[in-house]
Tab-separated table of C-alpha atoms and ligand atoms in Angstrom:
chain	number	residue	atom	x	y	z
A	1	MET	CA	83.889	72.723	98.837
A	2	SER	CA	85.273	69.298	99.510
A	3	ASP	CA	86.023	67.552	102.745
A	4	VAL	CA	88.632	68.607	105.038
A	5	PHE	CA	92.163	67.775	104.066
A	6	HIS	CA	94.327	66.582	107.000
A	7	SER	CA	97.998	65.975	107.317
A	8	ASP	CA	99.865	65.671	110.528
A	9	LEU	CA	102.383	68.299	109.296
A	10	ILE	CA	101.584	70.984	106.858
A	11	ILE	CA	104.340	73.166	105.345
A	12	LEU	CA	103.492	76.682	104.040
A	13	GLY	CA	105.599	77.634	101.039
A	14	SER	CA	107.671	75.920	98.309
A	15	GLY	CA	110.973	78.004	98.459
A	16	PRO	CA	114.212	76.389	99.722
A	17	ALA	CA	112.823	76.542	103.339
A	18	GLY	CA	109.612	74.680	102.620
A	19	CYS	CA	111.092	72.111	100.282
A	20	THR	CA	114.012	71.352	102.702
A	21	ALA	CA	111.519	71.063	105.624
A	22	ALA	CA	109.450	68.760	103.505
A	23	ILE	CA	112.321	66.432	102.539
A	24	TYR	CA	113.427	66.199	106.162
A	25	ALA	CA	109.982	65.608	107.589
A	26	ALA	CA	108.956	63.078	105.046
A	27	ARG	CA	112.105	61.189	105.380
A	28	ALA	CA	111.529	61.014	109.147
A	29	GLY	CA	108.368	59.242	108.442
A	30	VAL	CA	106.044	62.137	109.331
A	31	GLN	CA	102.857	62.562	107.225
A	32	THR	CA	103.751	65.729	105.280
A	33	ALA	CA	101.838	67.962	102.912
A	34	LEU	CA	103.246	71.194	101.412
A	35	VAL	CA	100.961	74.105	100.120
A	36	GLN	CA	103.031	75.607	97.487
A	37	GLY	CA	101.427	79.339	97.537
A	38	MET	CA	101.157	81.614	94.552
A	39	GLN	CA	104.932	81.418	93.730
A	40	PRO	CA	105.807	77.740	93.369
A	41	GLY	CA	109.530	77.493	94.149
A	42	GLY	CA	109.588	80.826	95.791
A	43	GLN	CA	111.955	83.818	95.092
A	44	LEU	CA	114.713	81.722	93.272
A	45	THR	CA	112.270	81.335	90.389
A	46	ILE	CA	112.664	85.008	89.435
A	47	THR	CA	116.244	84.861	89.166
A	48	THR	CA	118.498	83.246	86.631
A	49	GLU	CA	122.090	82.424	87.732
A	50	VAL	CA	122.829	80.993	91.139
A	51	GLU	CA	126.520	80.663	91.980
A	52	ASN	CA	126.488	80.182	95.738
A	53	TYR	CA	124.308	77.267	96.388
A	54	PRO	CA	126.658	74.595	97.641
A	55	GLY	CA	127.027	71.255	95.656
A	56	PHE	CA	127.328	72.704	92.119
A	57	SER	CA	130.524	73.375	90.708
A	58	GLU	CA	129.065	75.323	87.790
A	59	ILE	CA	126.665	78.113	87.897
A	60	ILE	CA	123.007	76.853	87.915
A	61	GLN	CA	119.646	78.266	87.035
A	62	GLY	CA	117.338	79.333	90.161
A	63	PRO	CA	114.113	77.868	88.601
A	64	TRP	CA	115.913	74.581	87.852
A	65	LEU	CA	117.257	74.377	91.211
A	66	MET	CA	113.696	74.833	92.762
A	67	GLN	CA	112.283	72.387	90.455
A	68	GLU	CA	114.735	69.750	91.688
A	69	MET	CA	114.140	70.665	95.241
A	70	GLN	CA	110.295	70.261	94.823
A	71	LYS	CA	110.793	66.941	92.989
A	72	GLN	CA	113.128	65.717	95.829
A	73	ALA	CA	110.529	66.558	98.453
A	74	GLU	CA	107.774	64.619	96.472
A	75	ASN	CA	110.145	61.759	95.957
A	76	CYS	CA	110.561	61.566	99.713
A	77	GLY	CA	106.864	61.355	100.099
A	78	THR	CA	105.432	64.964	100.536
A	79	GLU	CA	102.000	65.467	99.191
A	80	MET	CA	102.013	68.672	97.084
A	81	LYS	CA	99.018	71.055	97.302
A	82	PHE	CA	98.645	73.865	94.756
A	83	ASP	CA	96.684	76.247	96.959
A	84	HIS	CA	97.464	79.608	98.848
A	85	ILE	CA	96.373	79.951	102.371
A	86	LYS	CA	94.332	82.872	103.220
A	87	GLU	CA	93.270	82.056	106.860
A	88	VAL	CA	94.784	80.517	109.810
A	89	GLN	CA	93.131	79.437	113.064
A	90	PHE	CA	95.519	78.154	115.637
A	91	SER	CA	94.322	75.612	118.144
A	92	GLU	CA	92.882	77.361	121.163
A	93	ASP	CA	90.537	74.742	122.430
A	94	GLY	CA	93.222	72.421	123.644
A	95	SER	CA	92.626	69.954	120.720
A	96	ASP	CA	96.007	70.917	119.318
A	97	VAL	CA	94.419	71.016	115.777
A	98	HIS	CA	95.311	73.878	113.625
A	99	LYS	CA	92.980	75.019	110.785
A	100	LEU	CA	93.910	76.615	107.649
A	101	ILE	CA	91.708	77.827	104.691
A	102	GLY	CA	92.910	77.997	101.056
A	103	GLU	CA	92.109	80.407	98.318
A	104	SER	CA	90.539	77.330	96.494
A	105	GLY	CA	87.909	77.143	99.342
A	106	GLN	CA	89.617	73.962	100.793
A	107	GLU	CA	89.905	73.673	104.403
A	108	TYR	CA	93.222	71.833	105.907
A	109	THR	CA	93.914	70.614	109.325
A	110	CYS	CA	97.189	69.675	111.058
A	111	TYR	CA	98.813	69.090	114.476
A	112	SER	CA	101.989	70.828	113.284
A	113	LEU	CA	102.567	73.720	110.938
A	114	VAL	CA	105.854	74.990	109.466
A	115	ILE	CA	105.714	78.399	108.085
A	116	CYS	CA	107.938	79.246	105.207
A	117	THR	CA	106.117	81.952	103.384
A	118	GLY	CA	109.375	83.958	102.587
A	119	ALA	CA	109.680	87.564	101.942
A	120	SER	CA	109.467	89.789	98.806
A	121	ALA	CA	112.164	92.311	97.906
A	122	LYS	CA	110.597	95.859	97.286
A	123	TRP	CA	110.992	97.083	93.920
A	124	LEU	CA	110.594	100.725	92.498
A	125	GLY	CA	108.122	99.517	89.978
A	126	ILE	CA	109.662	101.400	86.896
A	127	GLU	CA	109.489	99.691	83.408
A	128	SER	CA	113.303	99.505	82.837
A	129	GLU	CA	113.708	97.722	86.288
A	130	GLU	CA	111.518	94.748	85.107
A	131	LYS	CA	113.134	94.762	81.602
A	132	PHE	CA	116.596	94.327	82.936
A	133	MET	CA	115.725	92.032	86.052
A	134	SER	CA	118.595	89.473	86.340
A	135	LYS	CA	120.338	91.275	83.321
A	136	GLY	CA	122.160	93.689	85.474
A	137	VAL	CA	119.218	94.710	87.973
A	138	SER	CA	119.356	92.789	91.209
A	139	GLY	CA	117.842	92.969	94.756
A	140	CYS	CA	120.610	91.018	96.383
A	141	ALA	CA	124.264	91.867	96.641
A	142	THR	CA	125.284	88.744	98.466
A	143	CYS	CA	123.549	86.799	95.622
A	144	ASP	CA	124.728	88.740	92.616
A	145	GLY	CA	127.648	90.908	93.668
A	146	ALA	CA	130.307	88.485	92.530
A	147	PHE	CA	129.013	88.862	88.825
A	148	PHE	CA	130.122	92.568	88.988
A	149	ARG	CA	133.732	92.192	90.298
A	150	ASN	CA	135.917	95.202	89.266
A	151	GLN	CA	132.889	96.905	87.803
A	152	ASP	CA	130.923	100.126	88.492
A	153	VAL	CA	127.613	99.607	90.116
A	154	LEU	CA	124.709	101.576	91.528
A	155	VAL	CA	122.742	101.037	94.655
A	156	VAL	CA	119.417	102.737	95.212
A	157	GLY	CA	118.275	103.346	98.742
A	158	GLY	CA	119.088	104.986	102.049
A	159	GLY	CA	118.373	102.565	104.861
A	160	ASN	CA	120.204	99.563	106.545
A	161	THR	CA	119.568	97.423	103.461
A	162	ALA	CA	121.246	99.768	101.084
A	163	MET	CA	124.219	100.523	103.265
A	164	GLU	CA	124.902	96.970	103.919
A	165	GLU	CA	124.634	96.266	100.096
A	166	ALA	CA	126.967	98.992	99.315
A	167	LEU	CA	129.604	97.876	101.900
A	168	TYR	CA	129.256	94.217	100.632
A	169	LEU	CA	129.760	95.326	96.944
A	170	ALA	CA	132.639	97.777	97.627
A	171	ASN	CA	134.696	94.615	98.562
A	172	GLY	CA	134.903	93.398	94.933
A	173	CYS	CA	133.605	96.094	92.650
A	174	LYS	CA	135.600	98.873	91.074
A	175	SER	CA	133.056	101.649	92.462
A	176	VAL	CA	129.948	101.744	94.181
A	177	THR	CA	127.457	104.957	93.578
A	178	MET	CA	124.670	105.261	96.132
A	179	ILE	CA	121.774	107.361	95.391
A	180	HIS	CA	119.298	108.446	98.005
A	181	ARG	CA	116.078	110.582	97.655
A	182	ARG	CA	116.950	112.383	100.927
A	183	ASP	CA	119.976	114.111	102.247
A	184	GLU	CA	120.783	111.818	104.952
A	185	PHE	CA	120.793	108.025	105.536
A	186	ARG	CA	117.934	106.692	107.649
A	187	GLY	CA	119.823	103.420	108.957
A	188	GLU	CA	122.050	102.872	111.873
A	189	VAL	CA	124.714	105.527	112.712
A	190	VAL	CA	127.603	103.064	112.808
A	191	LEU	CA	126.687	102.047	109.192
A	192	ARG	CA	126.375	105.643	108.004
A	193	GLU	CA	129.842	106.347	109.007
A	194	ARG	CA	131.207	103.191	107.636
A	195	VAL	CA	129.671	104.288	104.360
A	196	LYS	CA	130.553	107.782	104.128
A	197	LYS	CA	134.152	107.037	104.923
A	198	HIS	CA	134.602	104.104	102.283
A	199	GLU	CA	136.913	105.347	99.531
A	200	LYS	CA	135.043	103.179	96.989
A	201	ILE	CA	131.541	104.437	97.919
A	202	ASN	CA	130.242	107.660	96.197
A	203	ILE	CA	127.087	109.069	97.741
A	204	ILE	CA	124.644	111.255	95.684
A	205	TRP	CA	121.986	112.714	97.733
A	206	ASN	CA	118.535	113.985	96.896
A	207	THR	CA	118.588	111.882	93.822
A	208	GLU	CA	116.312	109.243	92.305
A	209	LEU	CA	116.473	106.569	89.699
A	210	GLU	CA	114.678	107.890	86.590
A	211	GLU	CA	115.475	104.954	84.213
A	212	ILE	CA	117.783	101.968	83.895
A	213	LEU	CA	119.677	102.168	80.549
A	214	GLY	CA	120.928	99.015	78.549
A	215	ASP	CA	121.107	96.934	75.585
A	216	ASP	CA	120.627	93.212	74.541
A	217	MET	CA	123.439	92.266	76.742
A	218	GLY	CA	122.016	93.961	79.957
A	219	VAL	CA	122.640	97.061	82.007
A	220	THR	CA	124.908	99.837	80.811
A	221	GLY	CA	123.974	102.781	82.899
A	222	ALA	CA	121.273	104.770	84.522
A	223	LYS	CA	119.544	108.082	84.282
A	224	LEU	CA	119.574	109.870	87.662
A	225	ARG	CA	117.177	112.781	88.761
A	226	ASN	CA	118.044	115.295	91.283
A	227	ASN	CA	114.820	115.852	93.093
A	228	GLN	CA	115.810	119.474	94.195
A	229	THR	CA	116.719	120.856	90.861
A	230	GLY	CA	115.078	118.468	88.480
A	231	GLU	CA	118.398	117.876	86.670
A	232	VAL	CA	118.938	114.675	84.920
A	233	THR	CA	122.248	113.010	84.464
A	234	GLU	CA	123.403	109.733	82.826
A	235	GLN	CA	126.081	107.512	84.305
A	236	ASN	CA	127.525	104.230	83.258
A	237	PHE	CA	127.018	101.149	85.409
A	238	MET	CA	126.971	97.474	84.810
A	239	GLY	CA	124.902	96.690	87.716
A	240	VAL	CA	122.043	98.368	89.556
A	241	PHE	CA	121.044	97.083	92.968
A	242	ILE	CA	117.704	98.225	94.272
A	243	ALA	CA	117.965	98.030	98.017
A	244	ILE	CA	114.774	99.598	99.416
A	245	GLY	CA	113.901	96.754	101.856
A	246	HIS	CA	111.828	93.559	102.020
A	247	LYS	CA	108.304	92.729	103.020
A	248	PRO	CA	107.931	89.309	104.878
A	249	ASN	CA	104.642	87.358	103.679
A	250	THR	CA	103.270	87.488	107.235
A	251	ASP	CA	99.845	89.332	106.880
A	252	LEU	CA	98.193	86.048	107.425
A	253	PHE	CA	99.444	85.911	111.047
A	254	LYS	CA	98.899	89.427	112.165
A	255	GLY	CA	97.655	89.371	115.790
A	256	LYS	CA	98.331	85.590	116.029
A	257	LEU	CA	102.083	85.350	116.073
A	258	GLU	CA	104.881	87.608	117.407
A	259	MET	CA	106.440	89.919	114.707
A	260	ASP	CA	108.918	92.591	114.781
A	261	GLU	CA	107.829	96.212	113.606
A	262	THR	CA	108.580	95.292	109.931
A	263	GLY	CA	106.506	91.936	110.080
A	264	TYR	CA	109.274	89.533	110.436
A	265	LEU	CA	108.203	86.396	112.551
A	266	GLN	CA	110.018	86.358	115.842
A	267	VAL	CA	111.384	83.265	117.164
A	268	PRO	CA	113.900	82.984	120.215
A	269	ALA	CA	117.579	83.075	119.182
A	270	GLY	CA	118.813	79.852	117.802
A	271	THR	CA	115.402	78.332	117.600
A	272	VAL	CA	112.677	78.010	114.889
A	273	HIS	CA	109.549	77.691	117.298
A	274	THR	CA	106.806	80.341	117.718
A	275	LYS	CA	104.783	80.804	120.899
A	276	VAL	CA	102.148	78.466	119.667
A	277	PRO	CA	103.068	74.704	120.380
A	278	GLY	CA	103.693	72.793	117.248
A	279	VAL	CA	104.117	75.946	114.920
A	280	PHE	CA	107.514	76.621	113.627
A	281	ALA	CA	108.814	79.402	111.157
A	282	ALA	CA	111.778	78.960	109.002
A	283	GLY	CA	113.625	80.884	106.204
A	284	ASP	CA	113.209	84.556	104.951
A	285	VAL	CA	109.825	84.998	106.803
A	286	MET	CA	111.683	84.959	110.137
A	287	ASP	CA	115.259	85.782	109.104
A	288	HIS	CA	115.989	89.358	107.981
A	289	THR	CA	119.791	89.082	108.447
A	290	TYR	CA	120.903	86.438	105.952
A	291	ARG	CA	118.264	86.062	103.394
A	292	GLN	CA	119.889	83.361	101.369
A	293	ALA	CA	118.821	80.160	99.815
A	294	VAL	CA	121.199	78.016	101.782
A	295	THR	CA	120.376	79.688	105.194
A	296	SER	CA	116.497	79.259	104.474
A	297	ALA	CA	117.168	75.625	103.640
A	298	GLY	CA	119.097	75.207	106.969
A	299	PHE	CA	116.281	76.819	108.952
A	300	GLY	CA	113.806	74.420	107.082
A	301	CYS	CA	115.747	71.474	108.082
A	302	MET	CA	115.526	72.723	112.043
A	303	ALA	CA	111.939	73.259	111.704
A	304	ALA	CA	111.246	69.761	110.192
A	305	LEU	CA	113.444	68.050	112.872
A	306	ASP	CA	111.605	70.018	115.661
A	307	ALA	CA	108.145	69.480	114.096
A	308	ALA	CA	108.982	65.556	114.010
A	309	ARG	CA	110.000	65.566	117.543
A	310	TYR	CA	106.849	67.715	118.628
A	311	LEU	CA	104.552	65.101	116.710
A	312	ASP	CA	106.467	62.205	118.260
A	313	GLU	CA	106.009	63.453	121.772
A	314	ARG	CA	102.396	64.300	121.024
A	315	GLN	CA	101.800	60.762	120.123
A	316	GLN	CA	103.528	59.156	123.314
A	317	ALA	CA	101.438	61.657	125.510
B	1	LIG	C1	116.157	88.086	92.435
B	1	LIG	C2	116.789	87.208	93.471
B	1	LIG	C3	117.853	86.481	93.284
B	1	LIG	C4	118.406	85.706	94.431
B	1	LIG	N1	119.513	85.058	94.207
B	1	LIG	C5	120.146	84.322	95.279
B	1	LIG	C6	121.258	83.400	95.117
B	1	LIG	O1	121.925	83.606	94.017
B	1	LIG	N2	121.584	82.765	96.100
B	1	LIG	C7	120.916	82.638	97.149
B	1	LIG	O2	121.338	81.880	98.231
B	1	LIG	N3	119.870	83.378	97.537
B	1	LIG	C8	119.329	84.076	96.530
B	1	LIG	N4	118.230	84.980	96.751
B	1	LIG	C9	117.565	84.820	98.005
B	1	LIG	C10	116.681	83.507	98.039
B	1	LIG	O3	115.951	83.542	96.994
B	1	LIG	C11	115.957	83.607	99.371
B	1	LIG	O4	116.678	83.777	100.457
B	1	LIG	C12	115.007	82.274	99.566
B	1	LIG	O5	114.255	81.988	98.321
B	1	LIG	C13	114.311	82.268	100.734
B	1	LIG	O6	113.597	81.064	100.739
B	1	LIG	P1	112.319	80.791	101.547
B	1	LIG	O7	111.831	79.338	101.394
B	1	LIG	O8	112.327	81.224	103.015
B	1	LIG	O9	111.217	81.720	100.949
B	1	LIG	P2	110.777	82.116	99.386
B	1	LIG	O10	111.692	81.647	98.375
B	1	LIG	O11	110.417	83.501	99.524
B	1	LIG	O12	109.457	81.200	99.177
B	1	LIG	C14	108.261	81.590	99.846
B	1	LIG	C15	107.147	80.676	99.494
B	1	LIG	O13	105.973	80.781	100.348
B	1	LIG	C16	104.730	80.799	99.458
B	1	LIG	N5	103.780	81.305	100.110
B	1	LIG	C17	103.729	82.750	100.576
B	1	LIG	N6	102.710	83.019	101.031
B	1	LIG	C18	101.909	81.728	101.133
B	1	LIG	C19	100.663	81.617	101.718
B	1	LIG	N7	99.722	82.386	102.278
B	1	LIG	N8	100.177	80.157	101.586
B	1	LIG	C20	101.100	79.205	101.051
B	1	LIG	N9	102.286	79.525	100.560
B	1	LIG	C21	102.688	80.926	100.704
B	1	LIG	C22	105.417	81.202	98.057
B	1	LIG	O14	104.456	80.789	97.002
B	1	LIG	C23	106.687	80.652	97.986
B	1	LIG	O15	106.496	79.350	97.397
B	1	LIG	C24	117.780	85.787	95.557
B	1	LIG	C25	116.616	86.363	95.778
B	1	LIG	C26	116.153	87.227	94.793
B	1	LIG	C27	114.719	88.032	94.933
């Protein structure tokens, strides 16, 4: 393949964290390149309406917001690369040069790396889930719960994610039905008790989602199957929240960076730096708590400012 491409700072990922990191780094005068990955614009490109990103008084479209962020990053001086990194070699020889290899065969080098590879919500994989995606089917209560105020919604799942989503939705929705394929929740005991006691949450055990029902306007209900008796029932819902967890996009860093048991990159509290000097992590790839565009953007800003400082000190040394 072609010659090695070098940029003092390379950012991996073009979601809110990556774009924000690029804007701040380029504006700080750092030579900045951003490798977009297979999902240019990140997770917000698979949703429609975004109502909670500050600065917009009207509802905006996720793909539009991400196009604007990418343009802003480019206008500030970021070089965009259409590639997906498949291999990383962190500096081990004291040269402080990190090497990356893209799916395209391109080799990259940098002195500082900001990892913003995000996470992916897990889905059930049934046809009707895809059909009604963003038309009543959601993977994020904080993002979409407000669209279902005073309505009946269904939450699928039985771990911490599902219980947190149900409790959040119970604040504004008329009722929240939870289905779980087992006869007890898997998550934290405190959450289990809160969910079970909540007057607006109805739990149906040993039950799986057979099909999501709807029309041209969106979701109208769901077919639920009891996995002990095989009985299938239909219930009306305006929203279906799939809450079976998230998978951070960190396979690339296995054995190279510290991760928790589910694969989220670990950084000391209140910071964005990894154990490798000059390597930072921002957004959903290291944050399993908030998982929002605005928090990812905030972490991206922190990572860029720290990377700029690191590069500055490196040059002074
Ligand atoms: C359906 C849906 C609706 C949502 N709605 C809202 C909402 O209304 N408001 C809100 O605040 N949040 C919402 N969210 C959450 C929000 O999208 C995420 O919190 C946010 O996108 C995380 O940003 P990020 O930059 O950390 O990662 P992501 O957006 O996940 O972006 C990750 C980026 O990394 C790239 N990448 C991955 N691996 C590699 C690699 N090996 N090499 C190079 N690049 C790589 C990908 O191509 C992608 O560009 C929603 C999420 C979903 C799924």
